[in-house]
Short mmCIF file of C-alpha atoms in Angstrom, two decimals:
data_model
loop_
_atom_site.label_atom_id
_atom_site.label_comp_id
_atom_site.label_asym_id
_atom_site.label_seq_id
_atom_site.Cartn_x
_atom_site.Cartn_y
_atom_site.Cartn_z
CA MET A 1 14.31 6.80 -16.20
CA GLY A 2 14.04 3.17 -17.35
CA PHE A 3 13.26 0.10 -15.28
CA ARG A 4 16.94 -0.71 -14.83
CA GLU A 5 17.78 2.73 -13.46
CA HIS A 6 14.94 2.48 -10.95
CA LEU A 7 16.19 -0.92 -9.76
CA GLU A 8 19.77 0.33 -9.53
CA GLU A 9 18.63 3.31 -7.50
CA VAL A 10 16.77 1.11 -5.00
CA VAL A 11 19.82 -1.14 -4.58
CA SER A 12 22.21 1.78 -4.19
CA ARG A 13 20.08 3.41 -1.49
CA VAL A 14 19.46 0.34 0.72
CA ASP A 15 22.27 -0.82 2.98
CA GLY A 16 22.84 -4.54 2.55
CA ALA A 17 20.87 -4.82 -0.71
CA LEU A 18 21.83 -7.83 -2.83
CA GLY A 19 19.56 -7.16 -5.77
CA CYS A 20 16.26 -5.90 -7.04
CA THR A 21 13.84 -7.29 -9.60
CA LEU A 22 10.72 -6.31 -11.48
CA MET A 23 9.00 -9.58 -12.29
CA GLY A 24 5.68 -11.01 -13.34
CA VAL A 25 3.80 -13.16 -10.83
CA ASP A 26 4.35 -15.90 -13.42
CA GLY A 27 8.08 -15.74 -12.61
CA ILE A 28 9.15 -14.07 -15.85
CA GLU A 29 11.54 -11.19 -15.24
CA VAL A 30 11.07 -7.77 -16.76
CA GLU A 31 14.38 -6.51 -15.37
CA THR A 32 16.75 -7.63 -12.61
CA HIS A 33 19.75 -5.90 -11.10
CA LEU A 34 22.02 -7.97 -8.84
CA THR A 35 25.08 -6.79 -6.94
CA GLU A 36 28.38 -8.64 -6.80
CA ALA A 37 27.46 -9.71 -3.26
CA ALA A 38 24.45 -11.71 -4.54
CA GLY A 39 24.89 -15.48 -4.43
CA PRO A 40 24.54 -17.53 -7.62
CA ASP A 41 21.09 -18.74 -6.56
CA LEU A 42 19.48 -15.40 -5.82
CA ARG A 43 17.89 -15.00 -9.24
CA THR A 44 16.21 -18.41 -9.13
CA LEU A 45 15.15 -17.82 -5.53
CA LEU A 46 13.31 -14.69 -6.63
CA VAL A 47 11.70 -16.59 -9.50
CA GLU A 48 10.46 -19.20 -7.01
CA TYR A 49 9.14 -16.50 -4.72
CA SER A 50 6.91 -15.30 -7.58
CA THR A 51 4.75 -18.35 -6.85
CA LEU A 52 4.23 -17.07 -3.30
CA LEU A 53 3.08 -13.71 -4.62
CA ARG A 54 0.59 -15.36 -6.93
CA LEU A 55 -0.77 -17.70 -4.26
CA ALA A 56 -0.99 -14.95 -1.64
CA ARG A 57 -2.86 -12.72 -4.08
CA GLU A 58 -5.34 -15.50 -4.85
CA ALA A 59 -5.81 -16.50 -1.20
CA ALA A 60 -6.47 -12.90 -0.14
CA GLN A 61 -9.00 -12.40 -2.92
CA ALA A 62 -10.76 -15.69 -2.22
CA HIS A 63 -11.11 -14.93 1.49
CA GLN A 64 -12.21 -11.30 1.51
CA ALA A 65 -8.87 -9.99 2.75
CA GLY A 66 -8.56 -7.36 0.00
CA ASP A 67 -5.75 -6.93 -2.48
CA LEU A 68 -2.26 -8.21 -1.76
CA LYS A 69 0.14 -5.35 -1.18
CA GLU A 70 3.39 -6.66 0.25
CA LEU A 71 5.13 -9.92 1.09
CA THR A 72 8.25 -10.24 3.23
CA ILE A 73 10.24 -13.46 3.42
CA GLN A 74 13.02 -13.74 5.95
CA THR A 75 15.42 -16.66 5.80
CA GLY A 76 18.74 -17.24 7.52
CA GLY A 77 20.61 -15.82 4.53
CA VAL A 78 18.29 -13.46 2.62
CA LEU A 79 15.59 -10.99 3.57
CA THR A 80 13.27 -10.32 0.64
CA VAL A 81 10.61 -7.63 0.47
CA ALA A 82 8.19 -7.73 -2.46
CA ARG A 83 5.47 -5.28 -3.37
CA LEU A 84 2.80 -5.69 -6.05
CA VAL A 85 3.11 -2.97 -8.66
CA THR A 86 0.05 -4.18 -10.56
CA PRO A 87 -1.92 -7.42 -10.04
CA GLU A 88 0.47 -9.04 -12.56
CA TYR A 89 3.87 -7.56 -11.65
CA PHE A 90 5.87 -7.13 -8.47
CA LEU A 91 8.97 -5.28 -7.42
CA ALA A 92 11.24 -7.10 -4.96
CA VAL A 93 14.46 -6.26 -3.19
CA ALA A 94 16.67 -8.90 -1.57
CA LEU A 95 18.90 -7.91 1.34
CA GLN A 96 21.42 -9.40 3.65
CA PRO A 97 19.55 -10.40 6.87
CA GLU A 98 21.01 -7.39 8.70
CA GLY A 99 20.18 -5.02 5.82
CA ASN A 100 17.96 -1.97 6.20
CA PHE A 101 14.49 -3.50 6.01
CA GLY A 102 12.64 -0.27 6.73
CA LYS A 103 14.44 1.63 3.99
CA ALA A 104 13.78 -1.22 1.56
CA ARG A 105 10.04 -1.13 2.27
CA TYR A 106 9.97 2.63 1.95
CA LEU A 107 11.78 2.62 -1.39
CA LEU A 108 9.54 -0.09 -2.80
CA ARG A 109 6.51 1.96 -1.79
CA ILE A 110 7.70 5.08 -3.56
CA THR A 111 9.22 3.29 -6.57
CA ALA A 112 6.27 1.00 -7.37
CA PRO A 113 4.00 3.81 -8.65
CA LYS A 114 6.79 5.08 -10.93
CA LEU A 115 7.18 1.62 -12.47
CA GLU A 116 3.43 1.16 -12.73
CA ALA A 117 3.24 4.27 -14.87
CA GLU A 118 5.76 2.72 -17.28
CA LEU A 119 4.39 -0.82 -17.43
CA MET B 1 0.76 -22.48 30.19
CA GLY B 2 -0.93 -24.31 27.31
CA PHE B 3 -0.93 -23.42 23.63
CA ARG B 4 -4.25 -21.60 23.92
CA GLU B 5 -3.02 -19.36 26.73
CA HIS B 6 0.07 -18.42 24.73
CA LEU B 7 -2.07 -17.49 21.71
CA GLU B 8 -4.48 -15.50 23.87
CA GLU B 9 -1.59 -13.62 25.42
CA VAL B 10 -0.17 -12.66 22.00
CA VAL B 11 -3.58 -11.42 20.85
CA SER B 12 -4.21 -9.47 24.05
CA ARG B 13 -0.85 -7.69 23.85
CA VAL B 14 -0.95 -6.62 20.18
CA ASP B 15 -3.10 -3.63 19.26
CA GLY B 16 -5.32 -4.50 16.32
CA ALA B 17 -4.81 -8.27 16.59
CA LEU B 18 -7.60 -10.31 14.98
CA GLY B 19 -6.34 -13.75 15.90
CA CYS B 20 -3.41 -16.05 16.40
CA THR B 21 -2.80 -19.62 15.32
CA LEU B 22 -0.33 -22.42 15.85
CA MET B 23 -0.54 -24.52 12.69
CA GLY B 24 1.30 -27.17 10.75
CA VAL B 25 2.76 -26.20 7.38
CA ASP B 26 0.28 -28.77 6.06
CA GLY B 27 -2.54 -26.41 7.10
CA ILE B 28 -3.76 -28.47 10.04
CA GLU B 29 -4.33 -26.33 13.12
CA VAL B 30 -2.95 -27.22 16.51
CA GLU B 31 -4.74 -24.31 18.19
CA THR B 32 -6.35 -21.07 16.98
CA HIS B 33 -7.65 -18.11 18.92
CA LEU B 34 -9.75 -15.55 17.03
CA THR B 35 -11.21 -12.32 18.38
CA GLU B 36 -14.75 -11.14 17.75
CA ALA B 37 -13.32 -8.63 15.25
CA ALA B 38 -12.04 -11.45 12.99
CA GLY B 39 -14.00 -11.90 9.79
CA PRO B 40 -15.61 -15.26 8.98
CA ASP B 41 -12.88 -16.06 6.45
CA LEU B 42 -9.83 -15.45 8.62
CA ARG B 43 -9.42 -19.07 9.67
CA THR B 44 -9.45 -20.35 6.10
CA LEU B 45 -7.15 -17.54 5.01
CA LEU B 46 -4.58 -18.68 7.57
CA VAL B 47 -4.97 -22.28 6.40
CA GLU B 48 -4.26 -21.13 2.83
CA TYR B 49 -1.24 -19.16 3.98
CA SER B 50 0.25 -22.40 5.33
CA THR B 51 0.98 -23.29 1.72
CA LEU B 52 3.10 -20.15 1.43
CA LEU B 53 5.11 -21.14 4.49
CA ARG B 54 5.76 -24.57 3.04
CA LEU B 55 6.75 -23.28 -0.38
CA ALA B 56 8.96 -20.52 1.05
CA ARG B 57 10.73 -23.04 3.29
CA GLU B 58 11.36 -25.34 0.32
CA ALA B 59 12.50 -22.52 -1.99
CA ALA B 60 14.95 -21.17 0.59
CA GLN B 61 16.41 -24.61 1.21
CA ALA B 62 16.69 -25.40 -2.50
CA HIS B 63 18.50 -22.13 -3.25
CA GLN B 64 21.01 -21.87 -0.41
CA ALA B 65 19.15 -19.09 1.38
CA GLY B 66 19.14 -20.85 4.75
CA ASP B 67 16.17 -21.73 6.91
CA LEU B 68 12.89 -19.85 6.61
CA LYS B 69 12.29 -17.75 9.70
CA GLU B 70 9.44 -15.36 9.09
CA LEU B 71 6.83 -14.49 6.47
CA THR B 72 4.74 -11.33 6.42
CA ILE B 73 1.73 -10.93 4.15
CA GLN B 74 0.06 -7.56 3.90
CA THR B 75 -3.27 -7.22 2.14
CA GLY B 76 -5.78 -4.39 2.11
CA GLY B 77 -7.69 -5.94 4.98
CA VAL B 78 -5.32 -8.15 6.99
CA LEU B 79 -1.67 -7.99 7.97
CA THR B 80 -0.35 -11.45 8.86
CA VAL B 81 3.00 -12.22 10.44
CA ALA B 82 4.06 -15.87 10.62
CA ARG B 83 7.13 -17.37 12.24
CA LEU B 84 8.34 -20.94 11.96
CA VAL B 85 8.43 -22.59 15.38
CA THR B 86 9.88 -25.82 14.00
CA PRO B 87 10.32 -26.84 10.36
CA GLU B 88 6.80 -28.34 10.56
CA TYR B 89 4.86 -25.78 12.61
CA PHE B 90 4.37 -22.03 12.51
CA LEU B 91 2.89 -19.41 14.77
CA ALA B 92 0.97 -16.62 13.02
CA VAL B 93 -0.82 -13.51 14.16
CA ALA B 94 -3.31 -11.65 11.97
CA LEU B 95 -3.84 -7.93 12.53
CA GLN B 96 -5.88 -5.09 11.19
CA PRO B 97 -3.70 -3.27 8.61
CA GLU B 98 -3.05 -0.44 11.06
CA GLY B 99 -2.24 -2.89 13.90
CA ASN B 100 1.06 -2.91 15.76
CA PHE B 101 3.29 -4.86 13.36
CA GLY B 102 6.47 -4.41 15.38
CA LYS B 103 4.88 -5.67 18.59
CA ALA B 104 3.44 -8.65 16.72
CA ARG B 105 6.86 -9.62 15.36
CA TYR B 106 8.45 -9.21 18.77
CA LEU B 107 5.84 -11.35 20.51
CA LEU B 108 6.12 -14.09 17.89
CA ARG B 109 9.88 -14.12 18.38
CA ILE B 110 9.66 -14.54 22.14
CA THR B 111 6.64 -16.89 22.10
CA ALA B 112 7.90 -19.31 19.43
CA PRO B 113 10.61 -20.87 21.64
CA LYS B 114 8.07 -21.43 24.43
CA LEU B 115 5.77 -23.30 22.07
CA GLU B 116 8.65 -25.24 20.55
CA ALA B 117 9.47 -26.59 23.98
CA GLU B 118 5.92 -27.93 24.28
CA LEU B 119 5.49 -29.34 20.76
#
Protein backbone atom coordinates (compact mmCIF):
# COMPACT_ATOMS: atom_id res chain seq x y z
CA MET A 1 0.00 0.00 0.00
CA GLY A 2 1.60 3.27 -1.12
CA PHE A 3 1.42 6.67 0.55
CA ARG A 4 -1.47 7.76 -1.65
CA GLU A 5 -3.60 4.74 -0.76
CA HIS A 6 -3.03 5.37 2.95
CA LEU A 7 -4.10 9.00 2.58
CA GLU A 8 -7.16 8.04 0.54
CA GLU A 9 -8.15 5.50 3.16
CA VAL A 10 -7.95 8.07 5.97
CA VAL A 11 -10.08 10.53 3.99
CA SER A 12 -12.65 7.89 3.06
CA ARG A 13 -13.08 6.76 6.66
CA VAL A 14 -13.47 10.19 8.33
CA ASP A 15 -16.80 11.96 8.01
CA GLY A 16 -16.27 15.53 6.86
CA ALA A 17 -12.66 15.00 5.71
CA LEU A 18 -11.48 17.53 3.13
CA GLY A 19 -8.04 16.13 2.54
CA CYS A 20 -4.98 14.44 3.94
CA THR A 21 -1.29 15.12 3.46
CA LEU A 22 2.07 13.58 4.25
CA MET A 23 4.47 16.51 4.39
CA GLY A 24 7.89 17.50 5.63
CA VAL A 25 8.09 20.02 8.46
CA ASP A 26 9.83 22.17 5.84
CA GLY A 27 6.48 22.40 4.00
CA ILE A 28 7.44 20.14 1.09
CA GLU A 29 4.74 17.60 0.32
CA VAL A 30 5.44 13.91 -0.07
CA GLU A 31 1.84 13.16 -1.07
CA THR A 32 -1.49 14.98 -0.73
CA HIS A 33 -5.01 13.78 -1.38
CA LEU A 34 -7.77 16.41 -1.46
CA THR A 35 -11.48 15.83 -1.93
CA GLU A 36 -13.71 17.85 -4.23
CA ALA A 37 -15.09 19.60 -1.14
CA ALA A 38 -11.65 21.11 -0.35
CA GLY A 39 -11.37 24.83 -1.02
CA PRO A 40 -8.69 26.14 -3.41
CA ASP A 41 -6.56 27.35 -0.48
CA LEU A 42 -6.43 24.15 1.54
CA ARG A 43 -3.14 22.94 0.10
CA THR A 44 -1.33 26.20 0.87
CA LEU A 45 -2.94 26.33 4.31
CA LEU A 46 -1.43 22.94 5.10
CA VAL A 47 1.95 24.09 3.80
CA GLU A 48 1.77 27.10 6.14
CA TYR A 49 0.80 24.88 9.05
CA SER A 50 4.07 22.97 8.55
CA THR A 51 5.79 25.97 10.14
CA LEU A 52 3.68 25.46 13.27
CA LEU A 53 4.76 21.83 13.47
CA ARG A 54 8.41 22.81 13.20
CA LEU A 55 8.15 25.59 15.79
CA ALA A 56 6.14 23.44 18.21
CA ARG A 57 8.69 20.65 17.92
CA GLU A 58 11.54 23.06 18.63
CA ALA A 59 9.75 24.78 21.53
CA ALA A 60 8.91 21.46 23.19
CA GLN A 61 12.49 20.24 22.87
CA ALA A 62 13.96 23.49 24.14
CA HIS A 63 11.71 23.52 27.22
CA GLN A 64 11.86 19.92 28.41
CA ALA A 65 8.34 19.09 27.28
CA GLY A 66 9.38 15.97 25.36
CA ASP A 67 8.77 15.18 21.73
CA LEU A 68 5.94 16.78 19.79
CA LYS A 69 3.25 14.24 18.99
CA GLU A 70 0.14 16.01 17.74
CA LEU A 71 -1.10 19.47 16.81
CA THR A 72 -4.74 20.41 16.29
CA ILE A 73 -5.77 23.70 14.72
CA GLN A 74 -9.41 24.67 14.73
CA THR A 75 -10.58 27.63 12.67
CA GLY A 76 -14.05 28.75 11.67
CA GLY A 77 -13.80 26.83 8.40
CA VAL A 78 -11.29 23.99 8.81
CA LEU A 79 -10.32 21.63 11.61
CA THR A 80 -6.83 20.22 11.05
CA VAL A 81 -5.22 17.41 13.01
CA ALA A 82 -1.53 16.75 12.43
CA ARG A 83 0.64 14.01 13.85
CA LEU A 84 4.42 13.70 13.58
CA VAL A 85 5.36 10.50 11.78
CA THR A 86 9.08 11.10 12.25
CA PRO A 87 10.81 14.27 13.53
CA GLU A 88 10.93 15.45 9.89
CA TYR A 89 7.54 14.39 8.50
CA PHE A 90 3.93 14.75 9.58
CA LEU A 91 0.60 13.35 8.54
CA ALA A 92 -2.33 15.77 8.65
CA VAL A 93 -6.02 15.51 7.93
CA ALA A 94 -8.23 18.56 7.34
CA LEU A 95 -11.94 18.34 8.15
CA GLN A 96 -15.02 20.43 8.01
CA PRO A 97 -15.49 21.98 11.50
CA GLU A 98 -18.30 19.52 12.26
CA GLY A 99 -16.27 16.54 10.98
CA ASN A 100 -15.41 13.52 13.09
CA PHE A 101 -12.41 14.79 15.06
CA GLY A 102 -12.08 11.68 17.22
CA LYS A 103 -12.03 9.35 14.23
CA ALA A 104 -9.46 11.57 12.51
CA ARG A 105 -7.13 11.42 15.53
CA TYR A 106 -7.57 7.69 15.80
CA LEU A 107 -6.79 7.08 12.12
CA LEU A 108 -3.71 9.30 12.23
CA ARG A 109 -2.47 7.35 15.23
CA ILE A 110 -2.80 3.99 13.52
CA THR A 111 -1.69 5.18 10.06
CA ALA A 112 1.44 7.08 11.14
CA PRO A 113 3.45 3.94 12.03
CA LYS A 114 2.58 2.37 8.66
CA LEU A 115 3.91 5.44 6.84
CA GLU A 116 6.96 5.62 9.07
CA ALA A 117 7.90 2.12 7.99
CA GLU A 118 7.83 3.26 4.35
CA LEU A 119 9.60 6.61 4.71
CA MET B 1 -14.09 37.67 39.70
CA GLY B 2 -10.65 38.74 38.45
CA PHE B 3 -8.47 37.10 35.84
CA ARG B 4 -6.50 35.19 38.47
CA GLU B 5 -9.62 33.68 40.02
CA HIS B 6 -10.83 32.51 36.61
CA LEU B 7 -7.47 30.83 35.90
CA GLU B 8 -7.41 29.22 39.34
CA GLU B 9 -10.90 27.88 38.81
CA VAL B 10 -9.97 26.29 35.46
CA VAL B 11 -6.90 24.64 37.01
CA SER B 12 -8.83 23.39 40.04
CA ARG B 13 -11.54 21.80 37.89
CA VAL B 14 -9.32 19.97 35.37
CA ASP B 15 -7.67 16.73 36.48
CA GLY B 16 -3.98 16.83 35.66
CA ALA B 17 -3.84 20.59 35.06
CA LEU B 18 -0.36 22.09 35.46
CA GLY B 19 -1.25 25.71 34.88
CA CYS B 20 -3.35 28.22 33.03
CA THR B 21 -2.46 31.51 31.39
CA LEU B 22 -4.14 34.50 29.80
CA MET B 23 -1.59 35.86 27.35
CA GLY B 24 -1.25 38.13 24.36
CA VAL B 25 -0.37 36.56 21.03
CA ASP B 26 2.81 38.64 21.37
CA GLY B 27 3.82 36.40 24.29
CA ILE B 28 3.23 38.97 27.02
CA GLU B 29 1.31 37.50 29.94
CA VAL B 30 -1.72 39.16 31.43
CA GLU B 31 -1.99 36.58 34.22
CA THR B 32 -0.60 33.08 34.78
CA HIS B 33 -1.41 30.53 37.45
CA LEU B 34 0.90 27.51 37.75
CA THR B 35 0.55 24.57 40.12
CA GLU B 36 3.38 23.08 42.13
CA ALA B 37 3.45 20.18 39.64
CA ALA B 38 4.44 22.52 36.78
CA GLY B 39 8.04 22.17 35.65
CA PRO B 40 10.38 25.18 35.70
CA ASP B 41 10.09 25.58 31.92
CA LEU B 42 6.31 25.62 31.59
CA ARG B 43 5.99 29.40 31.65
CA THR B 44 8.52 29.89 28.86
CA LEU B 45 6.98 27.04 26.89
CA LEU B 46 3.64 28.85 26.94
CA VAL B 47 5.33 32.08 25.89
CA GLU B 48 6.87 30.25 22.92
CA TYR B 49 3.51 28.74 22.02
CA SER B 50 2.12 32.27 21.64
CA THR B 51 4.04 32.41 18.37
CA LEU B 52 2.07 29.40 17.14
CA LEU B 53 -1.20 31.14 17.95
CA ARG B 54 -0.15 34.21 16.03
CA LEU B 55 1.06 32.28 13.01
CA ALA B 56 -2.01 30.02 12.95
CA ARG B 57 -4.30 33.05 13.12
CA GLU B 58 -2.46 34.70 10.22
CA ALA B 59 -2.35 31.52 8.11
CA ALA B 60 -6.08 30.89 8.57
CA GLN B 61 -6.94 34.47 7.63
CA ALA B 62 -4.65 34.45 4.60
CA HIS B 63 -6.12 31.21 3.26
CA GLN B 64 -9.85 31.71 3.73
CA ALA B 65 -10.11 29.27 6.63
CA GLY B 66 -11.93 31.70 8.91
CA ASP B 67 -10.92 32.85 12.37
CA LEU B 68 -8.62 30.77 14.55
CA LYS B 69 -10.52 29.34 17.49
CA GLU B 70 -8.43 26.72 19.22
CA LEU B 71 -4.97 25.17 19.11
CA THR B 72 -3.95 21.96 20.85
CA ILE B 73 -0.32 20.91 21.20
CA GLN B 74 0.47 17.48 22.53
CA THR B 75 4.02 16.58 23.47
CA GLY B 76 5.41 13.68 25.45
CA GLY B 77 5.29 15.70 28.65
CA VAL B 78 2.64 18.41 28.30
CA LEU B 79 -0.75 18.66 26.63
CA THR B 80 -1.67 22.31 25.99
CA VAL B 81 -5.05 23.58 24.86
CA ALA B 82 -5.28 27.24 23.84
CA ARG B 83 -8.35 29.22 22.83
CA LEU B 84 -8.42 32.71 21.38
CA VAL B 85 -10.36 35.06 23.65
CA THR B 86 -9.99 37.99 21.27
CA PRO B 87 -7.81 38.24 18.16
CA GLU B 88 -5.03 39.55 20.45
CA TYR B 89 -5.35 37.38 23.57
CA PHE B 90 -5.60 33.67 24.28
CA LEU B 91 -6.41 31.51 27.24
CA ALA B 92 -4.37 28.31 27.57
CA VAL B 93 -4.32 25.41 29.97
CA ALA B 94 -1.40 23.00 30.23
CA LEU B 95 -2.04 19.45 31.45
CA GLN B 96 -0.18 16.29 32.16
CA PRO B 97 -0.50 14.08 29.03
CA GLU B 98 -3.06 11.88 30.77
CA GLY B 99 -5.03 14.92 32.04
CA ASN B 100 -8.68 15.52 31.22
CA PHE B 101 -8.47 17.04 27.74
CA GLY B 102 -12.22 17.21 27.19
CA LYS B 103 -12.85 19.03 30.46
CA ALA B 104 -10.03 21.46 29.66
CA ARG B 105 -11.55 22.31 26.27
CA TYR B 106 -14.98 22.72 27.80
CA LEU B 107 -13.75 25.04 30.54
CA LEU B 108 -11.79 27.17 28.08
CA ARG B 109 -14.91 27.51 25.96
CA ILE B 110 -17.07 28.72 28.84
CA THR B 111 -14.35 30.82 30.52
CA ALA B 112 -13.15 32.69 27.41
CA PRO B 113 -16.31 34.84 27.06
CA LYS B 114 -16.08 35.83 30.73
CA LEU B 115 -12.51 37.02 30.27
CA GLU B 116 -13.35 38.75 27.01
CA ALA B 117 -15.90 40.85 28.84
CA GLU B 118 -13.19 42.01 31.24
CA LEU B 119 -10.37 42.62 28.74
